[in-house]
Amino acid sequence: MTTAAIDSPLQNPVLSFRPKAKVLLKPSRLLNCYRNPKLLFSRGACSCSFKPRRRIHVVEASSTDAAVIDTFEAFSSDDVLYKETFPVKRIEKVEGKIYIRLDQSKDQQNWKLAVGCSLPGKWILHWGVSYVDDSGSEWDQPPKDMRPPGSIPIRDYAIETPLKKLSEGDMFHEVKIDLNPSSAIAAIHFVLKDAETGAWYQHRGRDFKVPLVDYLEDDGNMVAAKRGFGIWPGALGQFSNVLLKSETSQANAQSISNESKDSKKEHRQLEGFYEEQSIVKEVPMGNLVSVAVRKCSETSKDILYLETDIPRDVVVHWGVCRDDVKTWEIPAAPYPPATTVFKNKALRTQLQPKGTGNGSSASFTLDEDLVGFLFVLKLEDNTWLDFKGNDFFIPLSGATSVVGQHAQSDSVSEEISSKVYTDGIINDIRSLVSGLNSEKRQKTKTKEAQESILQEIEKLAAEAYSIFRSSITTFAEEVFWETEAPKPAVKISSGTGTGFEILCQGFNWESHKSGRWYMELKEKASELSSLGFTVIWLPPPTESVSPEGYMPKDLYHLNSRYGTIDELKQLVKSLHKVGFKVLGDVVLNHRCAHYQNQNGVWNIFGGRLDWDDRAVVGDDPHFQGRGNKSSGDNFHAAPNIDHSQEFVRKDLKDWLCWLREEIGYDGWRLDFARGFWGGYVKDYLDASEPYFAVGEYWDSLCYTYGEMDHNQDAHRQRIVDWINATNGTAGAFDVTTKGILHSALERCEYWRLSDQKGKPPGVVGWWPSRAVTFIENHDTGSTQGHWRFPAGKEMQGYAYILTHPGTPAVFYDHVFSHYGSEIAALISLRNRNKIHCRSMVKIVKVERDVYAAIIDDKVAMKIGPGSYEPLSGSQRWSSAVEGNGYKVWELS
């Protein structure tokens, strides 16, 4: 279940989860948007289609009911007891079109391919080409002179090009690609991406494919002119989905029935066409709910007036309470018109249209001894609107202090009493998790509701963990970890471990070249442990087509370029002796095949796991699998494994358990986690029971014309969604925080380090116990340098992640560099102040040239050239670590 969240100074601490769905807005008809795309959403061309109102048994309103007040403004300041307007955020589904058009340029020599979208958004064309002589189905990057302005290469196989508005103020976005008919390009392949939501739009579940030669076979995703149609839209443009044929192709058309494949390569029969595909996008909508309460001078009762500008049928699901516990009950009559009783627990009142025609309203007459009015709003499609996941609470005249209840709301949501019993905390967490799981089953979920729930879980978990640790007074932390300890009484959950982990990546991109990396790292085990690291991440152990290990072949063959299986066992044993937990780098998304199938495609596996092509996803044309559609993004360099197959999951679970027992791994780093559903990860982790697990969910942040957007909520939401799909059994690398640090430090824009609510803007701001923060790894840095951290600013990045919540990860190259001593000092400070993955952050200064924060009221820090010193007052701060562009203090 999902709920829409709203911002207001009122807060009801009693959580209530209710179902939510979304409204579909559909154009009443589709006009010809080829000639005039603006007509698609012009006035009169779009209408809202709603379900008919259901007949309900109505409790008649009493004749003693107070006179209806027509407007919110009618409540004057003289007699008003309470007056508040709440902003409401909800999600609507809006239907639009992707259109593809191929036609000749004005010079009649070249052609243009136009791809457009009728919906608002930040649209990106992710595209590539295939050539005439290509035998496989992999994409290639197009020639540079073919790429529209603003195009960005994606690795070595694709291009991303932003769509631009047709004109200022226009809703339509479009990109045009120039085509030379004499080139060797056989087809253009693309998918459309909405950078705002991260959603990808395909053609019948596959990439769009626009052929530029005649002989290509249609494998279900082809978009092209159909033979026998040559109709261009007329001036009035009353045709859509009409297939177009150019005059040139009509004049030069030849019979192709007897031509050979080679002949077709030489004689291209390009035909213009126009085609559309319907798409649906989730669009946030903003409305207002206003509530006012006054005392009736004649009856001494409270008159509550409620109105909203939501342009739909709205039902108020309501009740009252008589004390601060806020237990719902049904009040005595009178009731407003169109009120029904719901299961003898609440009332439901249909709001009536306002006289102005803008929105709806209702008035409620309530006894003076009542403390509060409780409600949520229900829309006709079972969408529920509430207050940050809670019921609205409106104080009435029976409350001890109406003003006090209004003022204390912020502190109620920010703090959880330290005196709450552990059992109560556990019950609250279970209630929240139940709501989050219910929300997950819906097709849509609001960011605000999920964020609020996750923050409440983190606060409760931090409180419970504090109680747990304070109760263990017999053992010092150092002694506990150094003993040959019996099994702990409390099982540490995967994803967070103890909460005090500091992770070291124990290799770089070149580590395989010596052929004895395991032995080299074994010699440094004691040194790394002495620096304060508690977890170490080792490279992929399996036989691999690539020497780095990320193209695995035989999963049970553990003699790799890093060393032998026996050397790996020795290394793990040595790391355990000095207190490390060891993570294995497991590649579950894809696997390189041993043999070719009858078509010459490499998709048959050997070794102990001798799978056939049923183990390969069916929607990756490069490897022609017979499995189901992929549950994530495809990795184009190797066959993507179909995790929906029972035999695949069983074999992978057996393999992970074998690695735990045979090698001694304590947990996992999951490569290319966005390639398959997080629910499968949960299955694997439940079976292998790791101490700690972290997934690599890396995709692009949101940019506008090359400049990073300030709001990266959509990006971190995708990572949180993946973690949530694992049921929280795994954390994820906080790619959002890394990207924001890049822009903040490189451009001296430190204001980026606070989101709209004054919290850290990455995953660490929403779900810190599942965020593994980092600034560099073997992909982004080392000799690859795919996304290198701003040069000379590395220690500012480490000053941030090593003082903040989340689980910080430090890159091997930086540990053994001139930064080593400064990193060690920051790790020492983190450990002695017991900063952990759920520590609380208070951002105290965020400006263009400086960011400053206080963590757990024990550590203060600042990065950037600007000035900041923590206020002394009753606390005495002393400088602990200082370097180029950063400074950290601790209480003395």
PDB file of C-alpha atoms in Angstrom, residues 503-508 511 517 521 528 535-539 571 810-812:
ATOM      1  CA  LEU A 503      34.919  -1.189   4.664  1.00  0.00           C
ATOM      2  CA  CYS A 504      38.187  -1.404   2.722  1.00  0.00           C
ATOM      3  CA  GLN A 505      38.195  -2.350  -0.963  1.00  0.00           C
ATOM      4  CA  GLY A 506      41.151  -4.735  -1.093  1.00  0.00           C
ATOM      5  CA  PHE A 507      42.176  -4.399  -4.745  1.00  0.00           C
ATOM      6  CA  ASN A 508      42.210  -2.134  -7.805  1.00  0.00           C
ATOM      7  CA  SER A 511      45.708  -6.146  -9.034  1.00  0.00           C
ATOM      8  CA  TRP A 517      47.544 -10.775  -5.414  1.00  0.00           C
ATOM      9  CA  LEU A 521      47.314  -8.759   0.317  1.00  0.00           C
ATOM     10  CA  LEU A 528      45.021  -2.774   7.253  1.00  0.00           C
ATOM     11  CA  VAL A 535      35.429  -5.426   6.650  1.00  0.00           C
ATOM     12  CA  ILE A 536      37.450  -6.082   3.496  1.00  0.00           C
ATOM     13  CA  TRP A 537      36.128  -6.621  -0.019  1.00  0.00           C
ATOM     14  CA  LEU A 538      38.112  -9.083  -2.162  1.00  0.00           C
ATOM     15  CA  PRO A 539      38.080  -9.328  -5.993  1.00  0.00           C
ATOM     16  CA  LEU A 571      44.265 -15.098   2.687  1.00  0.00           C
ATOM     17  CA  VAL A 810      37.748   3.375   1.408  1.00  0.00           C
ATOM     18  CA  PHE A 811      39.503   2.555  -1.866  1.00  0.00           C
ATOM     19  CA  TYR A 812      42.737   0.518  -1.742  1.00  0.00           C
TER      20      TYR A 812
END
